[in-house]
Short mmCIF file of C-alpha atoms and ligand atoms in Angstrom, two decimals:
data_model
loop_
_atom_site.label_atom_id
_atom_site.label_comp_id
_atom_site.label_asym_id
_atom_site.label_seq_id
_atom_site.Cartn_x
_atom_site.Cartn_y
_atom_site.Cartn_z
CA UNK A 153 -22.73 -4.02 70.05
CA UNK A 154 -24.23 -3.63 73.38
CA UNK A 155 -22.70 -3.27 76.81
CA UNK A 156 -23.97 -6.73 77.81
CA UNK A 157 -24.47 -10.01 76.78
CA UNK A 158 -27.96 -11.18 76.53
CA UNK A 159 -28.83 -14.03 78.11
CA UNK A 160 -30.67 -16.86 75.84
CA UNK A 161 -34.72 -17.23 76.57
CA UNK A 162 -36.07 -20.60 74.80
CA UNK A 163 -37.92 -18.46 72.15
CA UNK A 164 -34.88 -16.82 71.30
CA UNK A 165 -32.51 -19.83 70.96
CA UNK A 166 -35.20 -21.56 68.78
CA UNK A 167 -34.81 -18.06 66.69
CA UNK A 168 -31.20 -18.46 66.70
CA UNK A 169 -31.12 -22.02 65.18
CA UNK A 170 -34.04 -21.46 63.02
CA UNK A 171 -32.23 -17.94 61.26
CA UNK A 172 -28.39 -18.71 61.84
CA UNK A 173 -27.97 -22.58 61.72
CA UNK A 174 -26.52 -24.09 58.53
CA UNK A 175 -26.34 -27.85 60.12
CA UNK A 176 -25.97 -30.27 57.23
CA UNK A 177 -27.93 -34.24 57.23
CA UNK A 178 -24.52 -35.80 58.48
CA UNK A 179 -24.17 -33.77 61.68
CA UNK A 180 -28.01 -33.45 62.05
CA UNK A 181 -28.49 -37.35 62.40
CA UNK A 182 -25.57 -37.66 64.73
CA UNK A 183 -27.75 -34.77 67.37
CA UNK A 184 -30.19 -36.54 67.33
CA UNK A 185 -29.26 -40.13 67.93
CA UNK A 186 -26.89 -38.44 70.54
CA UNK A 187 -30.02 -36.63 72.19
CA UNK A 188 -31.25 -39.58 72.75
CA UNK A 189 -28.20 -40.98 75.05
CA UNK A 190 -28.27 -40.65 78.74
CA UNK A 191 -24.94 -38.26 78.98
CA UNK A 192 -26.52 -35.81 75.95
CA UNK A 193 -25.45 -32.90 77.50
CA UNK A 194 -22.20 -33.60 76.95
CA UNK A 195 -22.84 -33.01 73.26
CA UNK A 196 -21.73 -29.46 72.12
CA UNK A 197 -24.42 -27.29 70.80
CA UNK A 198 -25.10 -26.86 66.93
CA UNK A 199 -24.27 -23.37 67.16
CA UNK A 200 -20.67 -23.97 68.73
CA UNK A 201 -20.34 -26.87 65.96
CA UNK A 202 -21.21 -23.54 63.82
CA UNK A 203 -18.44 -21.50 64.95
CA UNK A 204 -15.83 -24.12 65.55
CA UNK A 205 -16.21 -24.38 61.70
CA UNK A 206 -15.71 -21.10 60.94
CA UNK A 207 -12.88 -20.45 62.98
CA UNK A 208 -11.04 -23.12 61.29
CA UNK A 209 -11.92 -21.55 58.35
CA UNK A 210 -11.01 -18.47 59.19
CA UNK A 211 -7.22 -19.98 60.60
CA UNK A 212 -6.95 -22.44 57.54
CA UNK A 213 -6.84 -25.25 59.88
CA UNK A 214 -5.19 -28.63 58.15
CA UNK A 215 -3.71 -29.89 61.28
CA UNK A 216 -6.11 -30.37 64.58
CA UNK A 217 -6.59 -32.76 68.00
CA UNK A 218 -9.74 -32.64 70.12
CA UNK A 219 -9.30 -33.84 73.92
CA UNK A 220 -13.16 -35.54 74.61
CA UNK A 221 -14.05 -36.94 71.54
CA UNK A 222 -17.81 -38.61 72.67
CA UNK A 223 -19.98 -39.21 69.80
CA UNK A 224 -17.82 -37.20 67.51
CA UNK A 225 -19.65 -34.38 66.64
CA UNK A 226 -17.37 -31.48 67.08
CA UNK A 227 -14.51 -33.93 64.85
CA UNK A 228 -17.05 -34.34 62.29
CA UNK A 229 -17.65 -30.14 62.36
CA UNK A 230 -13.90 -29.72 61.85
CA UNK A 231 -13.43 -32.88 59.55
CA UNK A 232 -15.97 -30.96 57.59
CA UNK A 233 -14.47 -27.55 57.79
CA UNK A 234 -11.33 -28.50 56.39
CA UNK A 235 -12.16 -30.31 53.79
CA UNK A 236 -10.61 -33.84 53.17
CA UNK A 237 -6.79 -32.83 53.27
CA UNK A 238 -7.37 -32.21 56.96
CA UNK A 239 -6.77 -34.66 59.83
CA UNK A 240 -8.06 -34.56 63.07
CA UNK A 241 -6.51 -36.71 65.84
CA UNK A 242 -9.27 -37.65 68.34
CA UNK A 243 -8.68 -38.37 72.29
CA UNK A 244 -11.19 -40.20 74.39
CA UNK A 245 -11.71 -43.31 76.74
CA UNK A 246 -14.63 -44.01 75.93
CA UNK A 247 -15.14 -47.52 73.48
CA UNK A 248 -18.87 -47.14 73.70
CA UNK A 249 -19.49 -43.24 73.45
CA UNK A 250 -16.89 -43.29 70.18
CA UNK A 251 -18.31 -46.51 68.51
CA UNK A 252 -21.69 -44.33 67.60
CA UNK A 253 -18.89 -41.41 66.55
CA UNK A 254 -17.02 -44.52 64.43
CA UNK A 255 -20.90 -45.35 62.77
CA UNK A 256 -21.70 -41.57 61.39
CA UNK A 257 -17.96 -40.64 60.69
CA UNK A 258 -18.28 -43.09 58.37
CA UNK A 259 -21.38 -42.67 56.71
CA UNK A 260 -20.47 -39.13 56.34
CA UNK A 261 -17.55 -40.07 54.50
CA UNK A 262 -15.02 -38.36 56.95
CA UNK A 263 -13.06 -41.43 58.40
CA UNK A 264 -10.24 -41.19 57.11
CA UNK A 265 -9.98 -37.82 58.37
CA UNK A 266 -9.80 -38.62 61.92
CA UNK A 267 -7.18 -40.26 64.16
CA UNK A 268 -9.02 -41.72 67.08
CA UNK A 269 -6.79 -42.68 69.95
CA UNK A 270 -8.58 -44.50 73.22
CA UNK A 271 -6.05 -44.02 75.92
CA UNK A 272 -6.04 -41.67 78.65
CA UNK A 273 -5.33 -38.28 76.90
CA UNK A 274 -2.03 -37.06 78.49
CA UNK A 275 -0.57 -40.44 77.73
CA UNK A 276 -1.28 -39.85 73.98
CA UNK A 277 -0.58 -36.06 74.51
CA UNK A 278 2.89 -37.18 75.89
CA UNK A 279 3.15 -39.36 72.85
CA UNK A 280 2.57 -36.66 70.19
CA UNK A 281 5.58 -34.72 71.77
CA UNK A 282 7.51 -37.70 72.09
CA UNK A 283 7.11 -38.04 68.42
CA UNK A 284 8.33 -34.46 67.11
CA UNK A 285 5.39 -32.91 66.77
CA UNK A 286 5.61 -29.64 69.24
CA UNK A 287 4.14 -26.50 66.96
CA UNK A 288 2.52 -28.89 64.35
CA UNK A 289 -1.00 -28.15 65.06
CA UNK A 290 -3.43 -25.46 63.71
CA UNK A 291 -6.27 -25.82 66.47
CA UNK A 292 -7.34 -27.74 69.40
CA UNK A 293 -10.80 -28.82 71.09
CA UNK A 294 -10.74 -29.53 74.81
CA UNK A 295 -13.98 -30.62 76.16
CA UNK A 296 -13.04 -33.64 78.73
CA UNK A 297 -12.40 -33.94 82.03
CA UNK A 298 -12.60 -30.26 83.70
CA UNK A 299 -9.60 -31.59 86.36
CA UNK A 300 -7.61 -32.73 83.24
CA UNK A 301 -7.93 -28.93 81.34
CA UNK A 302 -5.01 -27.59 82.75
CA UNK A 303 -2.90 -30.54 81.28
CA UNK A 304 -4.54 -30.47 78.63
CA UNK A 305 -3.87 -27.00 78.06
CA UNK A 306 -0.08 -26.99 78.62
CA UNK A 307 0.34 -29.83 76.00
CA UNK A 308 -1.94 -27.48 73.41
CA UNK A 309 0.44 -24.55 73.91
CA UNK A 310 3.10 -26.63 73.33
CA UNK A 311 1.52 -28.66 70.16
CA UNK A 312 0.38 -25.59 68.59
CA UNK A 313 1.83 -23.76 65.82
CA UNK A 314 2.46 -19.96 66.57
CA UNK A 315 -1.05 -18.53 65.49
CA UNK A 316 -2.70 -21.42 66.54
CA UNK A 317 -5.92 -21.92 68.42
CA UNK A 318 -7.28 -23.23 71.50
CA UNK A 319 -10.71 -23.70 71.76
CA UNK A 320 -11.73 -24.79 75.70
CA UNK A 321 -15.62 -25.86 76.52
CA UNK A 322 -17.69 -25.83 79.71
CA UNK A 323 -15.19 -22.35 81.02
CA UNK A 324 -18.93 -21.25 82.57
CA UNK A 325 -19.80 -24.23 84.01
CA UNK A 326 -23.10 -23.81 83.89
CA UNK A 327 -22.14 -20.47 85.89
CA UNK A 328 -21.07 -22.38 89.44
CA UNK A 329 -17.56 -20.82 88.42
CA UNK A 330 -19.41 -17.55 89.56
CA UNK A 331 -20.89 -19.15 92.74
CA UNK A 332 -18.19 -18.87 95.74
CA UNK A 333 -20.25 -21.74 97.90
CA UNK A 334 -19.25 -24.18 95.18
CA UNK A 335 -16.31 -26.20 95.53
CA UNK A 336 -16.56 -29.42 93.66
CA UNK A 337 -12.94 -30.52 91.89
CA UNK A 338 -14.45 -29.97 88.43
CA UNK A 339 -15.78 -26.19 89.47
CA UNK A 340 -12.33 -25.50 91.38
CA UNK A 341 -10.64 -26.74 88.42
CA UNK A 342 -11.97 -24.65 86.03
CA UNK A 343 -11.85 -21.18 88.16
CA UNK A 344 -8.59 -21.75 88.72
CA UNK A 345 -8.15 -22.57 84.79
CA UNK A 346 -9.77 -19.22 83.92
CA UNK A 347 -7.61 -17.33 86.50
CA UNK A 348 -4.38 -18.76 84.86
CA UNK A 349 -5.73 -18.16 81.21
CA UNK A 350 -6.55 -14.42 81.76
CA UNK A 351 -2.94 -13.68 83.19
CA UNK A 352 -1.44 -15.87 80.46
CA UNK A 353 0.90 -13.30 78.32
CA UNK A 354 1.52 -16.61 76.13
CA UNK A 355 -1.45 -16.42 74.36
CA UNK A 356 -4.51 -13.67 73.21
CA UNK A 357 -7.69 -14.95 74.70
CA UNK A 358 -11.60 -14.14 74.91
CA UNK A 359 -14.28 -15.86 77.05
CA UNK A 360 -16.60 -16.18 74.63
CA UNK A 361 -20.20 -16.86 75.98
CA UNK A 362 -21.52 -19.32 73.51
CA UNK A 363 -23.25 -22.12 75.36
CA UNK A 364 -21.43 -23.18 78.56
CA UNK A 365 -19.14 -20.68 77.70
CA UNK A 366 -16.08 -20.96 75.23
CA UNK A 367 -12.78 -19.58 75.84
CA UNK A 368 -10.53 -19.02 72.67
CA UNK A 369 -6.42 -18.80 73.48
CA UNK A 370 -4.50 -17.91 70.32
CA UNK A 371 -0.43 -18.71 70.98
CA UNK A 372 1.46 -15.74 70.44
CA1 CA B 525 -18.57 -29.83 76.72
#
């Protein structure tokens, strides 16, 4: 352990994916058709896919929901990670971004695995609580709209099982959270997001600073 966190160079992030990264065919084909797509960034990074995978592992996930589906790589990570008894209900808007997600789910044989619902998310959030299912859910995704996340991460708390995860992308925002002269929606958004989460004594949390940076929330 060090006292800091060391910031990625090129070199070293090719080290990282050439020593660390266990990224099967499936997922590999999907990066790179989805490289290839004018909103790529919007992709999560193998190495997140990575430990997404083994967190569920580590919770014995069965029971998830992503918010910001895209091109479905991180619901083909957990669809993988749980084997085929787990389900995955996926949230997005987005016919064309989740029609290329639709194409590899089902070549990688994880279709049936995954629930995808093309609404506005707190509509279908709202739904899933209307239907019973408050503290039903091992783990959550939420990687969509950064004004959304704070919706987004009441209806998690209340979706989630005791012991259950929330995973939240893009907390760093490509550090402008840090930068005081930036007030953009999306930026404010997530400051104020972080703020809240920190203070939150409903949950255990760490800003982890994988990629764009990663905050885990486990519900007490
Ligand atoms: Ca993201």
């Amino acid at each position: 352990m060090s006292r800091e966190t060391l910031g990625l160079s090129a070199d070293l992030l090719a080290y990282v994916h050439k020593v660390g990264m266990r990224e099967d065919e499936d997922l590999r084909r999907l990066r790179e058709e989805t490289a290839s797509h004018p909103m790529a960034q919007m992709q999560i990074s193998p190495e997140q896919g990575q430990f997404m995978t083994l967190l569920l592992e580590l919770i014995g996930a069965r029971k998830t929901f992503e918010v910001g589906t895209f091109t479905g790589y991180s619901a083909m990570c957990m669809a993988k990670a749980m084997g085929p008894a787990g389900r995955i209900v996926a949230l997005d808007v987005s016919e064309e971004y989740t029609s290329i997600a639709r194409r590899h789910w089902a070549k990688a044989g994880v279709s049936q695995q995954i629930d995808l619902r093309l609404k506005p998310a707190a509509e279908s959030l709202a739904a899933m609580v209307a239907a019973g299912e408050e503290g039903t859910y091992d783990f959550v995704f939420i990687d969509a709209d950064k004004t959304g996340y704070d919706t987004y991460y009441e209806y998690a708390l209340k979706l989630l099982r005791a012991g259950g995860l929330i995973a939240i992308d893009n907390v760093l925002w490509s550090g402008r959270v840090a930068d005081a002269a930036e007030k953009s929606d999306d930026t404010v958004a997530l400051r104020n997001l972080n703020a809240k989460i920190v203070a939150d004594q409903r949950i255990t949390m760490c800003l982890v600073p994988v990629g764009d940076g990663l905050t885990l929330a486990r519900k007490r």
